Structure formats: structure tokens, C-alpha cells
Short mmCIF file of C-alpha atoms in Angstrom, two decimals:
data_model
loop_
_atom_site.label_atom_id
_atom_site.label_comp_id
_atom_site.label_asym_id
_atom_site.label_seq_id
_atom_site.Cartn_x
_atom_site.Cartn_y
_atom_site.Cartn_z
CA UNK A 1 -42.74 110.88 -68.11
CA UNK A 2 -40.07 109.39 -65.98
CA UNK A 3 -36.54 109.19 -66.47
CA UNK A 4 -35.63 106.14 -67.98
CA UNK A 5 -33.03 105.09 -65.54
CA UNK A 6 -34.89 106.18 -62.76
CA UNK A 7 -37.90 104.00 -64.43
CA UNK A 8 -35.70 101.05 -65.73
CA UNK A 9 -34.45 100.92 -61.78
CA UNK A 10 -38.07 101.05 -60.11
CA UNK A 11 -39.09 98.15 -63.03
CA UNK A 12 -36.61 96.28 -61.82
CA UNK A 13 -36.93 96.79 -58.15
CA UNK A 14 -40.53 95.97 -58.42
CA UNK A 15 -39.96 92.92 -60.75
CA UNK A 16 -37.49 91.43 -58.11
CA UNK A 17 -39.40 92.52 -55.00
CA UNK A 18 -42.21 90.82 -56.54
CA UNK A 19 -40.42 87.53 -57.72
CA UNK A 20 -38.18 86.60 -54.42
CA UNK A 21 -41.45 85.31 -52.67
CA UNK A 22 -41.94 82.21 -55.01
CA UNK A 23 -38.06 81.17 -54.88
CA UNK A 24 -38.06 81.80 -51.22
CA UNK A 25 -41.86 79.44 -50.71
CA UNK A 26 -40.10 76.71 -53.26
CA UNK A 27 -36.51 76.74 -52.01
CA UNK A 28 -37.71 76.75 -48.21
CA UNK A 29 -40.31 74.17 -48.93
CA UNK A 30 -37.68 72.10 -50.93
CA UNK A 31 -35.74 70.80 -47.58
CA UNK A 32 -39.73 70.18 -45.44
CA UNK A 33 -40.84 68.13 -48.73
CA UNK A 34 -37.70 65.95 -49.15
CA UNK A 35 -38.09 64.92 -44.60
CA UNK A 36 -41.73 64.58 -44.88
CA UNK A 37 -41.41 62.22 -48.34
CA UNK A 38 -38.14 60.45 -46.32
CA UNK A 39 -40.72 59.72 -43.33
CA UNK A 40 -43.46 58.66 -45.45
CA UNK A 41 -41.61 55.74 -46.88
CA UNK A 42 -39.76 55.03 -43.61
CA UNK A 43 -42.94 55.16 -41.31
CA UNK A 44 -46.33 53.90 -40.91
CA UNK A 45 -47.43 57.38 -40.05
CA UNK A 46 -50.19 58.98 -42.43
CA UNK A 47 -49.52 62.19 -40.95
CA UNK A 48 -46.46 62.10 -43.19
CA UNK A 49 -48.41 62.03 -46.51
CA UNK A 50 -50.56 64.37 -45.66
CA UNK A 51 -48.07 66.90 -45.33
CA UNK A 52 -46.23 65.39 -48.43
CA UNK A 53 -49.81 66.13 -50.31
CA UNK A 54 -50.74 69.22 -48.97
CA UNK A 55 -47.49 71.10 -48.87
CA UNK A 56 -46.66 69.97 -52.46
CA UNK A 57 -49.60 71.60 -53.40
CA UNK A 58 -48.39 75.14 -52.30
CA UNK A 59 -44.60 74.07 -53.73
CA UNK A 60 -45.53 73.42 -57.38
CA UNK A 61 -47.82 76.76 -57.48
CA UNK A 62 -45.19 78.99 -56.01
CA UNK A 63 -42.73 77.19 -58.76
CA UNK A 64 -45.07 78.00 -61.57
CA UNK A 65 -45.51 81.47 -61.01
CA UNK A 66 -41.83 81.95 -60.14
CA UNK A 67 -40.79 80.09 -63.59
CA UNK A 68 -42.83 83.17 -65.10
CA UNK A 69 -42.12 85.81 -63.08
CA UNK A 70 -38.76 84.76 -63.42
CA UNK A 71 -37.83 84.23 -66.82
CA UNK A 72 -39.14 88.01 -67.57
CA UNK A 73 -36.43 89.61 -65.41
CA UNK A 74 -33.97 87.80 -67.60
CA UNK A 75 -35.94 89.86 -70.75
CA UNK A 76 -34.95 92.90 -68.61
CA UNK A 77 -31.71 92.53 -69.06
CA UNK A 78 -32.30 93.61 -72.72
CA UNK A 79 -35.19 96.20 -72.76
CA UNK A 80 -33.82 98.14 -69.64
CA UNK A 81 -29.68 97.32 -69.23
CA UNK A 82 -28.84 96.27 -72.53
CA UNK A 83 -25.57 98.37 -71.78
CA UNK A 84 -25.19 96.63 -68.98
CA UNK A 85 -25.53 93.21 -71.10
CA UNK A 86 -23.42 94.23 -73.65
CA UNK A 87 -20.25 95.28 -71.22
CA UNK A 88 -20.66 92.09 -68.71
CA UNK A 89 -22.25 89.37 -71.17
CA UNK A 90 -19.23 87.48 -71.14
CA UNK A 91 -19.00 86.64 -67.33
CA UNK A 92 -22.62 87.47 -66.16
CA UNK A 93 -24.29 85.24 -69.12
CA UNK A 94 -22.82 82.11 -68.25
CA UNK A 95 -24.25 81.45 -64.71
CA UNK A 96 -27.36 82.52 -66.09
CA UNK A 97 -27.96 80.30 -68.94
CA UNK A 98 -26.34 77.22 -66.83
CA UNK A 99 -28.56 77.77 -64.10
CA UNK A 100 -31.59 77.41 -66.75
CA UNK A 101 -29.91 74.40 -68.60
CA UNK A 102 -28.98 72.37 -65.02
CA UNK A 103 -31.13 73.53 -62.15
CA UNK A 104 -34.17 74.17 -63.81
CA UNK A 105 -34.45 71.33 -66.24
CA UNK A 106 -33.27 69.36 -63.03
CA UNK A 107 -36.20 70.60 -61.07
CA UNK A 108 -38.85 70.42 -64.40
CA UNK A 109 -37.84 67.16 -65.37
CA UNK A 110 -38.70 65.44 -61.53
CA UNK A 111 -41.38 67.63 -60.74
CA UNK A 112 -44.15 66.09 -62.23
CA UNK A 113 -42.82 62.59 -60.89
CA UNK A 114 -43.08 64.31 -57.56
CA UNK A 115 -46.49 65.49 -57.99
CA UNK A 116 -47.99 63.21 -59.96
CA UNK A 117 -46.24 59.65 -59.26
CA UNK A 118 -46.37 58.41 -55.85
CA UNK A 119 -48.06 55.56 -56.63
CA UNK A 120 -46.94 54.99 -60.00
CA UNK A 121 -43.25 54.42 -59.10
CA UNK A 122 -41.32 52.99 -56.54
CA UNK A 123 -40.52 54.19 -53.12
CA UNK A 124 -37.17 54.48 -54.12
CA UNK A 125 -37.32 56.36 -57.45
CA UNK A 126 -40.17 58.83 -55.77
CA UNK A 127 -37.22 59.41 -53.07
CA UNK A 128 -35.05 60.56 -56.05
CA UNK A 129 -37.50 63.20 -57.44
CA UNK A 130 -37.72 64.34 -53.74
CA UNK A 131 -34.25 64.83 -54.04
CA UNK A 132 -33.67 66.20 -57.45
CA UNK A 133 -36.58 68.79 -57.13
CA UNK A 134 -35.27 69.77 -53.83
CA UNK A 135 -31.38 69.96 -55.16
CA UNK A 136 -32.64 71.74 -58.83
CA UNK A 137 -34.40 74.40 -56.36
CA UNK A 138 -31.00 75.04 -54.87
CA UNK A 139 -28.79 74.74 -57.69
CA UNK A 140 -30.89 77.44 -59.05
CA UNK A 141 -29.91 79.65 -56.65
CA UNK A 142 -26.49 78.94 -56.73
CA UNK A 143 -26.21 80.44 -60.15
CA UNK A 144 -28.36 83.41 -59.55
CA UNK A 145 -26.23 84.11 -56.57
CA UNK A 146 -23.10 83.60 -58.32
CA UNK A 147 -23.88 86.31 -61.16
CA UNK A 148 -25.14 88.53 -58.29
CA UNK A 149 -22.13 88.17 -55.69
CA UNK A 150 -19.84 88.97 -58.61
CA UNK A 151 -21.49 92.07 -59.35
CA UNK A 152 -20.88 93.00 -55.74
CA UNK A 153 -17.05 92.04 -55.51
CA UNK A 154 -16.30 91.35 -59.07
CA UNK A 155 -13.18 89.27 -59.53
CA UNK A 156 -11.56 86.84 -62.29
CA UNK A 157 -11.90 89.45 -65.52
CA UNK A 158 -10.26 92.16 -67.41
CA UNK A 159 -11.59 94.83 -69.39
CA UNK A 160 -10.80 94.32 -73.41
CA UNK A 161 -11.42 96.56 -76.42
CA UNK A 162 -13.83 95.07 -78.77
CA UNK A 163 -14.90 96.66 -81.81
CA UNK A 164 -14.48 99.65 -80.17
CA UNK A 165 -16.33 98.95 -77.09
CA UNK A 166 -14.75 97.83 -73.71
CA UNK A 167 -15.85 94.95 -72.36
CA UNK A 168 -15.57 92.79 -69.88
CA UNK A 169 -13.47 89.59 -70.82
CA UNK A 170 -13.63 86.33 -68.32
CA UNK A 171 -9.82 85.62 -67.59
CA UNK A 172 -10.58 83.42 -64.09
CA UNK A 173 -13.86 81.56 -63.58
CA UNK A 174 -12.83 79.80 -60.29
CA UNK A 175 -11.87 83.49 -58.95
CA UNK A 176 -14.94 84.94 -60.78
CA UNK A 177 -17.72 82.29 -59.62
CA UNK A 178 -16.43 81.60 -56.31
CA UNK A 179 -15.54 85.30 -55.71
CA UNK A 180 -15.86 86.56 -51.43
CA UNK A 181 -19.31 87.15 -51.64
CA UNK A 182 -20.81 83.78 -53.39
CA UNK A 183 -20.50 81.85 -49.69
CA UNK A 184 -21.73 84.48 -47.51
CA UNK A 185 -24.74 85.71 -50.03
CA UNK A 186 -25.64 81.78 -50.87
CA UNK A 187 -25.83 80.30 -47.04
CA UNK A 188 -28.00 83.43 -45.46
CA UNK A 189 -30.32 83.31 -48.48
CA UNK A 190 -31.05 79.77 -47.97
CA UNK A 191 -31.44 79.81 -44.36
CA UNK A 192 -33.36 82.78 -44.58
CA UNK A 193 -35.65 80.67 -47.19
CA UNK A 194 -35.77 77.76 -44.91
CA UNK A 195 -36.61 80.18 -42.06
CA UNK A 196 -39.47 82.29 -43.91
CA UNK A 197 -41.07 78.83 -44.72
CA UNK A 198 -40.72 77.99 -41.06
CA UNK A 199 -42.66 80.94 -39.61
CA UNK A 200 -45.24 80.24 -42.83
CA UNK A 201 -46.10 76.99 -41.84
CA UNK A 202 -46.01 77.78 -37.83
CA UNK A 203 -48.31 81.12 -38.81
CA UNK A 204 -50.76 78.62 -40.89
CA UNK A 205 -50.43 75.79 -38.03
CA UNK A 206 -50.93 78.28 -35.05
CA UNK A 207 -54.45 80.17 -36.61
CA UNK A 208 -55.92 76.58 -36.75
CA UNK A 209 -55.00 75.44 -33.70
CA UNK A 210 -56.04 78.62 -32.09
CA UNK A 211 -59.64 77.94 -33.40
CA UNK A 212 -59.63 74.64 -32.16
CA UNK A 213 -58.73 74.87 -29.11
CA UNK A 214 -59.66 78.80 -27.96
CA UNK A 215 -62.76 79.40 -30.28
CA UNK A 216 -64.21 76.23 -29.75
CA UNK A 217 -64.53 75.50 -33.53
CA UNK A 218 -63.57 72.11 -34.04
CA UNK A 219 -61.07 72.05 -36.62
CA UNK A 220 -60.70 68.82 -38.62
CA UNK A 221 -57.05 67.27 -38.63
CA UNK A 222 -55.94 69.31 -35.88
CA UNK A 223 -53.34 66.40 -35.13
CA UNK A 224 -52.01 67.79 -38.44
CA UNK A 225 -51.90 71.23 -37.50
CA UNK A 226 -50.22 70.58 -33.86
CA UNK A 227 -47.55 68.20 -35.92
CA UNK A 228 -46.80 70.89 -38.58
CA UNK A 229 -46.50 73.53 -35.85
CA UNK A 230 -44.13 71.01 -33.74
CA UNK A 231 -42.07 70.89 -37.13
CA UNK A 232 -41.79 74.17 -37.61
CA UNK A 233 -40.73 75.24 -34.13
CA UNK A 234 -38.10 72.83 -34.27
CA UNK A 235 -36.70 74.33 -37.40
CA UNK A 236 -37.32 78.04 -35.97
CA UNK A 237 -35.06 77.21 -33.24
CA UNK A 238 -31.99 76.00 -35.27
CA UNK A 239 -32.42 78.49 -38.03
CA UNK A 240 -33.09 81.63 -36.23
CA UNK A 241 -30.68 82.12 -33.91
CA UNK A 242 -28.18 81.07 -37.06
CA UNK A 243 -29.56 83.56 -39.48
CA UNK A 244 -28.55 86.29 -36.70
CA UNK A 245 -24.91 84.96 -36.11
CA UNK A 246 -24.27 84.48 -39.77
CA UNK A 247 -25.34 88.05 -40.54
CA UNK A 248 -23.12 89.62 -37.76
CA UNK A 249 -20.09 87.68 -39.60
CA UNK A 250 -21.78 88.67 -43.29
CA UNK A 251 -21.86 92.15 -42.32
CA UNK A 252 -18.40 92.05 -41.23
CA UNK A 253 -17.15 90.68 -44.76
CA UNK A 254 -19.51 93.79 -46.00
CA UNK A 255 -17.59 96.35 -44.13
CA UNK A 256 -14.14 94.77 -45.33
CA UNK A 257 -14.99 94.50 -48.93
CA UNK A 258 -17.99 97.36 -49.62
CA UNK A 259 -17.46 99.90 -46.75
CA UNK A 260 -19.17 102.30 -48.27
CA UNK A 261 -22.26 100.00 -48.27
CA UNK A 262 -21.49 99.55 -44.67
CA UNK A 263 -21.50 103.10 -43.49
CA UNK A 264 -24.83 103.54 -45.31
CA UNK A 265 -26.40 100.51 -43.11
CA UNK A 266 -25.16 102.92 -40.16
CA UNK A 267 -25.79 106.04 -41.15
CA UNK A 268 -21.91 107.05 -41.10
CA UNK A 269 -21.30 110.34 -42.90
CA UNK A 270 -18.09 111.85 -41.22
CA UNK A 271 -15.11 109.27 -40.19
CA UNK A 272 -15.63 108.49 -36.38
CA UNK A 273 -15.02 105.97 -33.43
CA UNK A 274 -17.21 104.12 -30.93
CA UNK A 275 -20.39 104.21 -33.42
CA UNK A 276 -23.00 103.03 -31.57
CA UNK A 277 -25.26 99.82 -33.19
CA UNK A 278 -29.15 100.76 -32.94
CA UNK A 279 -31.39 98.17 -33.07
CA UNK A 280 -34.45 100.57 -32.98
CA UNK A 281 -33.73 104.07 -34.14
CA UNK A 282 -36.44 106.61 -33.91
CA UNK A 283 -36.03 109.72 -35.75
CA UNK A 284 -35.87 113.22 -33.69
CA UNK A 285 -37.81 115.06 -36.91
CA UNK A 286 -39.00 114.05 -40.76
CA UNK A 287 -35.49 115.29 -41.98
CA UNK A 288 -34.07 112.79 -39.53
CA UNK A 289 -36.00 110.31 -41.11
CA UNK A 290 -35.15 111.09 -45.01
CA UNK A 291 -31.73 111.62 -43.91
CA UNK A 292 -30.44 109.67 -40.52
CA UNK A 293 -27.25 110.28 -39.25
CA UNK A 294 -26.53 107.79 -36.34
CA UNK A 295 -25.04 110.58 -33.71
CA UNK A 296 -28.14 112.21 -34.16
CA UNK A 297 -30.91 109.39 -33.79
CA UNK A 298 -32.72 108.83 -30.55
CA UNK A 299 -33.25 105.11 -29.83
CA UNK A 300 -31.88 101.46 -28.47
CA UNK A 301 -28.09 101.49 -29.23
CA UNK A 302 -25.21 99.16 -28.53
CA UNK A 303 -22.68 101.85 -27.22
CA UNK A 304 -19.63 100.69 -30.28
CA UNK A 305 -21.67 98.05 -31.52
CA UNK A 306 -21.15 99.16 -34.42
CA UNK A 307 -17.72 99.74 -34.63
CA UNK A 308 -17.53 95.65 -32.64
CA UNK A 309 -19.38 94.65 -35.85
CA UNK A 310 -16.95 96.30 -38.05
CA UNK A 311 -13.53 95.38 -36.96
CA UNK A 312 -15.30 91.97 -35.09
CA UNK A 313 -14.43 92.82 -31.82
CA UNK A 314 -12.93 96.05 -30.85
CA UNK A 315 -15.64 98.85 -29.69
CA UNK A 316 -13.09 101.51 -30.69
CA UNK A 317 -12.88 100.94 -34.05
CA UNK A 318 -13.05 103.65 -36.75
CA UNK A 319 -16.04 103.18 -39.27
CA UNK A 320 -15.03 105.31 -42.65
CA UNK A 321 -17.68 108.10 -43.02
CA UNK A 322 -19.76 108.57 -46.30
CA UNK A 323 -17.98 112.30 -46.93
CA UNK A 324 -14.97 110.33 -47.46
CA UNK A 325 -15.42 108.06 -50.54
CA UNK A 326 -15.19 109.63 -54.32
CA UNK A 327 -18.80 108.61 -55.54
CA UNK A 328 -21.62 109.36 -54.63
CA UNK A 329 -23.62 108.57 -51.27
CA UNK A 330 -26.03 105.09 -51.78
CA UNK A 331 -29.77 106.30 -51.02
CA UNK A 332 -28.88 106.38 -47.46
CA UNK A 333 -32.16 106.24 -45.45
CA UNK A 334 -33.66 103.27 -47.42
CA UNK A 335 -30.35 101.44 -46.45
CA UNK A 336 -30.42 102.32 -43.02
CA UNK A 337 -33.60 101.95 -42.10
CA UNK A 338 -34.33 98.66 -44.31
CA UNK A 339 -31.01 97.04 -42.36
CA UNK A 340 -32.56 98.41 -39.12
CA UNK A 341 -35.84 96.42 -40.03
CA UNK A 342 -34.48 93.61 -41.01
CA UNK A 343 -31.86 93.10 -37.95
CA UNK A 344 -34.72 93.90 -35.69
CA UNK A 345 -36.82 90.79 -37.20
CA UNK A 346 -34.15 88.79 -37.11
CA UNK A 347 -33.94 89.20 -33.45
CA UNK A 348 -37.92 89.07 -32.78
CA UNK A 349 -37.77 85.58 -34.45
CA UNK A 350 -35.23 83.99 -32.15
CA UNK A 351 -37.63 85.35 -29.00
CA UNK A 352 -40.83 83.38 -31.16
CA UNK A 353 -38.54 80.03 -31.70
CA UNK A 354 -37.32 80.17 -27.91
CA UNK A 355 -40.60 81.09 -26.72
CA UNK A 356 -42.66 78.69 -28.86
CA UNK A 357 -40.37 76.11 -27.91
CA UNK A 358 -40.04 76.82 -23.63
CA UNK A 359 -44.41 76.01 -24.38
CA UNK A 360 -43.83 73.21 -26.45
CA UNK A 361 -40.96 71.34 -23.16
CA UNK A 362 -43.47 72.73 -20.52
CA UNK A 363 -47.08 70.90 -22.01
CA UNK A 364 -48.56 74.12 -22.62
CA UNK A 365 -48.34 74.55 -26.69
CA UNK A 366 -51.93 74.52 -26.96
CA UNK A 367 -52.99 76.74 -24.21
CA UNK A 368 -50.75 79.47 -25.10
CA UNK A 369 -52.80 81.95 -27.05
CA UNK A 370 -50.79 84.96 -27.08
CA UNK A 371 -48.19 82.76 -28.64
CA UNK A 372 -50.71 81.24 -31.38
CA UNK A 373 -51.82 85.40 -31.88
CA UNK A 374 -47.52 86.20 -32.23
CA UNK A 375 -47.40 83.46 -34.74
CA UNK A 376 -50.09 84.31 -36.70
CA UNK A 377 -49.32 88.26 -37.18
CA UNK A 378 -45.58 86.36 -38.38
CA UNK A 379 -46.17 84.45 -40.67
CA UNK A 380 -44.98 86.73 -43.60
CA UNK A 381 -42.23 88.52 -41.33
CA UNK A 382 -39.98 86.42 -42.54
CA UNK A 383 -40.91 86.81 -46.64
CA UNK A 384 -40.36 90.88 -45.62
CA UNK A 385 -36.98 90.21 -44.06
CA UNK A 386 -35.89 89.00 -46.89
CA UNK A 387 -37.20 91.77 -48.97
CA UNK A 388 -35.14 94.62 -47.07
CA UNK A 389 -32.13 92.21 -47.14
CA UNK A 390 -32.10 92.41 -50.44
CA UNK A 391 -32.78 95.90 -50.52
CA UNK A 392 -29.85 96.60 -48.26
CA UNK A 393 -27.77 94.28 -50.63
CA UNK A 394 -28.57 96.13 -53.79
CA UNK A 395 -29.63 99.81 -52.83
CA UNK A 396 -26.75 100.01 -50.69
CA UNK A 397 -24.34 99.14 -54.05
CA UNK A 398 -25.51 102.16 -55.64
CA UNK A 399 -24.39 104.14 -57.54
CA UNK A 400 -22.82 100.94 -59.00
CA UNK A 401 -24.36 98.43 -60.62
CA UNK A 402 -21.06 96.00 -60.96
CA UNK A 403 -19.37 97.45 -57.82
CA UNK A 404 -16.41 99.90 -59.13
CA UNK A 405 -16.74 98.60 -62.39
CA UNK A 406 -19.69 100.10 -64.20
CA UNK A 407 -22.36 102.68 -62.93
CA UNK A 408 -26.02 101.73 -63.31
CA UNK A 409 -26.11 105.05 -65.35
CA UNK A 410 -24.49 103.82 -67.59
CA UNK A 411 -26.19 100.08 -68.14
CA UNK A 412 -29.24 101.26 -68.89
CA UNK A 413 -30.21 100.40 -72.40
CA UNK A 414 -28.96 103.85 -74.46
CA UNK A 415 -31.92 103.79 -76.88
CA UNK A 416 -34.83 103.79 -74.07
CA UNK A 417 -37.12 106.74 -73.70
CA UNK A 418 -38.71 108.51 -70.52
CA UNK A 419 -41.78 107.41 -72.31
CA UNK A 420 -41.09 103.87 -73.15
CA UNK A 421 -39.60 103.26 -69.62
CA UNK A 422 -42.68 104.71 -68.03
CA UNK A 423 -45.28 102.70 -70.17
CA UNK A 424 -43.47 99.71 -69.12
CA UNK A 425 -43.00 100.42 -65.26
CA UNK A 426 -46.69 100.85 -65.27
CA UNK A 427 -47.84 97.85 -67.35
CA UNK A 428 -45.25 95.75 -65.30
CA UNK A 429 -46.58 96.82 -61.64
CA UNK A 430 -50.25 96.00 -63.24
CA UNK A 431 -49.39 92.49 -64.40
CA UNK A 432 -47.30 91.76 -61.46
CA UNK A 433 -49.41 93.08 -59.00
CA UNK A 434 -51.86 90.90 -60.02
CA UNK A 435 -49.90 87.89 -60.40
CA UNK A 436 -49.03 88.35 -56.81
CA UNK A 437 -52.98 88.47 -55.96
CA UNK A 438 -53.41 85.47 -57.73
CA UNK A 439 -51.32 83.68 -56.62
CA UNK A 440 -52.58 84.56 -52.92
CA UNK A 441 -55.34 83.82 -53.65
CA UNK A 442 -55.02 80.40 -54.78
CA UNK A 443 -52.64 79.76 -51.62
CA UNK A 444 -55.48 80.85 -49.56
CA UNK A 445 -57.58 78.26 -51.13
CA UNK A 446 -55.25 75.46 -50.37
CA UNK A 447 -54.92 76.48 -46.69
CA UNK A 448 -58.82 76.40 -45.99
CA UNK A 449 -58.77 73.20 -47.55
CA UNK A 450 -56.76 71.89 -45.80
CA UNK A 451 -54.91 68.90 -45.72
CA UNK A 452 -57.08 65.43 -47.15
CA UNK A 453 -58.43 63.64 -44.17
CA UNK A 454 -57.19 60.35 -43.26
CA UNK A 455 -59.77 58.84 -44.62
CA UNK A 456 -59.45 60.84 -48.16
CA UNK A 457 -55.45 59.93 -47.98
CA UNK A 458 -56.25 56.47 -48.12
CA UNK A 459 -58.72 56.52 -51.17
CA UNK A 460 -56.93 58.52 -52.90
CA UNK A 461 -53.82 55.77 -52.57
CA UNK A 462 -56.25 52.97 -53.21
CA UNK A 463 -57.51 55.12 -56.23
CA UNK A 464 -54.14 55.66 -57.96
CA UNK A 465 -53.05 52.02 -56.87
CA UNK A 466 -55.93 50.34 -58.61
CA UNK A 467 -55.62 53.12 -62.01
CA UNK A 468 -51.92 51.73 -62.17
CA UNK A 469 -53.17 48.35 -61.65
CA UNK A 470 -55.59 48.49 -64.70
CA UNK A 471 -53.13 50.36 -66.98
CA UNK A 472 -51.13 47.39 -66.52
CA UNK A 473 -54.04 45.05 -67.39
#
């Protein structure tokens, strides 16, 4: 049997890694759907109705599966991390409850109108439903990230004793919920979600365009896929550079507030200056892979880059090494390599965005088969970048569950046995991987079916109008 602390951490990590895919899809799609709806109402171009109908299907599936998998995460605070919930519940429970009462209910209430009510309500009310669904989706992220950011930079509380137990007491809600980490996490996460969906759109659209023009396999509605590709490219050009620039500033904030995490991100063990920033790092042996130390790695690096990053411009700045901290170091290998992968993907997304924009500007977007293949291969890499980014965030904080306040091992449910934890870990792995497989199958079916043709879209509109008129009679 696995130790209950390890099993609980693995279970929460597994469920989070699977769950985050669905909020990324729904949060990233929300601005697109608002735009498609607005253009559908304001213009006579039927392609925007096609875009709205097609991507709403994927949004709805993502919302449903995300709701199911997200509820389970909150239950795990009681089943696996009851001690953490007991100590921090007064502060941590508020944002989670508000997320359900405010954001989820707003989104769920208007989702039915948005999915099924196009021909049954006015254009104005339908536009309101699109905005409300998108707003609800993003408000969910607000409250979840408020709770998580407080765990990274806890503020606005004091420790008090109740019934003989030391617990967190909320004394300053503004300081706690508007803590220094929240704006960094929210902007970075939401931009990452939009970027990830833009890559997903671009990859799917490039596949259909490639089939049509290079395989000489006629694709119905190829104009729809070309429009999708162009919209995705515009969004990529806006979001990819911003993500890297914002990430640079975000890393500096991490260095100021969680220096041990930053040292793990750069694999700095001894305090030193002029530390390079390795974009590509290659271990010289297996030991370097599992226990990386920046000065012993080979690779492509920027001399003094990490020092410049931590100081905001001084390549000779000193970085405090992991050996200087009193608590145990985080799992450095996981944090270090995840950070490298995230940064590398970020720069690749910039290359893709401007490569595609250049080809479009030259009028060669249809002809560049290498670009199409690159976009296809990269269609899910945005989600991968989100995953490794969260690994850096959560694993880099270890051994703390609340930075400087409570260690993860102390937050696990005291009565949880190794047998119980192992059985539920295996059970959750089977169920969640099954849900992920089913989600992938359903989304693939939607993509293979493609958007409704212009004639089908017009017929759908006519049928809805006829049904509405019959109901009025």
C-alpha cells in the first residue's frame, strides 16, 4: 500500500490534471463564442452562425464534463485533506462557496438559453446569454484562483485556538482575497486558456485545409475552416507574445514572494550570481536528469539570464540557493524540467503565430503544408503548457500546502489509511481516464461531423422559427 500522504497527493494531482483540461476549453472558448454571436447578429455572413453552432457543441461538452470532475475535487478536501480543511476552512471555504453560488449558477442558468434558445428569444437576449455564459465561466476562475493564490501568498489572517486546535481566522478579507499573487495567476491563466483554444482551433482548421488543398480530398465547408484558421491566427498573434512577456514579470514576482520555488525552477542549489537561464537544457547523465543542478547542465542558455530575470535587469544579481532554506527542497527535477518545457512551448507558440501571420499576409496560407503540419502537431500543446505550468506552481510550493503556514503532510486526513488511499487512487485513475477518453471521443465525433452546411444551417433556422410559431399558435 502507498503511504496515505503520497497517495492523497497523487490522487489530487491526477484529478486536477484531468479536470483542468475542461475549464481551459470552456474559458478559452468563451470569448470566441461571444464574438461569433455578436458577428452573427450584426452581419449577414452565415459563417458566423456556423462558427457559433459548431464551437458551442464543444463548449457544452467541456462544461458538462468539467462540472462533474470539478465537484469531485472539492469533495477531496474532505476525504483526503480533512486536516487542511479544518485549519483553513474559515478562509478557504468562502471563495469555493461563492464560485458555486455566483459563477456556476450564472453560467448554468444562461447556458440553456445560449445552447437551445437562438430562435426562441430576441437577438438582444441571446447576446446577453452569450455574455452571461462567458462571464460565469471566467468568474469561476476568479474564485478558484483567489483560493489558490492565497495558498501561495497567504495574507489577511491570524492563527487562533478554538476547541484546543490552532486554525486560520480571517481578519482582513481584502488582504486575503486580493492577495499579491491573484492578479498574476488570473491574467496568466486566462490568457493561457484563450491561447490554448486558439491553438486547438488552428490545428483542427489546418488539418481540414491541408486535406482540401494538399491531399486533393474535397472538404465540405472549407471556407468555414479557412475562416476558423484566420481567426485563430489573429488571437495567437495577440496572446502568444503577451504570455511570454507576462510570464517573465510573473517569474520575477515568484522570486520575490517564493524564492525557494524560484531556486527550484532554476535548479540553483548554492547561492550564486550571474546564473544562466537555460532555454534548452541537456543532462549529461541520468543523475543530472533526476537531480539537476544548473551549473552542471549542457544546453542553450542565456548567460546571466536567470539573474536578470530575478532582479529585473541585472545579469550579475545573486540568486539564493536551495541549500540556504531551512525547509526541505521541492522535487527539483519535476519543477525544473516542467518550467523548461513551459518556457520552450511559449516561444514555439510565438514562432507559430508569426509564421502563420506572415504566410497569411503573403497570400500563401493555403500553400504552406509545413505550417499546416506544425499547427496540427501543436493543436494540444497549449493544454500541455497549462499542465506543466500548474505543476511548477503546485509542486514548486512543496513541502507547503499553505506557504509558510501548513505543510502538505500535516493537511492529510488523520484517519486515512494507506489501503483506503491506494484503493481510491486506483479507482479515481480508472474513472478519470475513462472520462477523458469519452470526452476525446465525443469531441472527435463533433470535429469529424464538421459544421452544418449553409443549407443545413438555414434549414435549422427555418425549423426553429416554424416550431416557435406553432408554439405561439
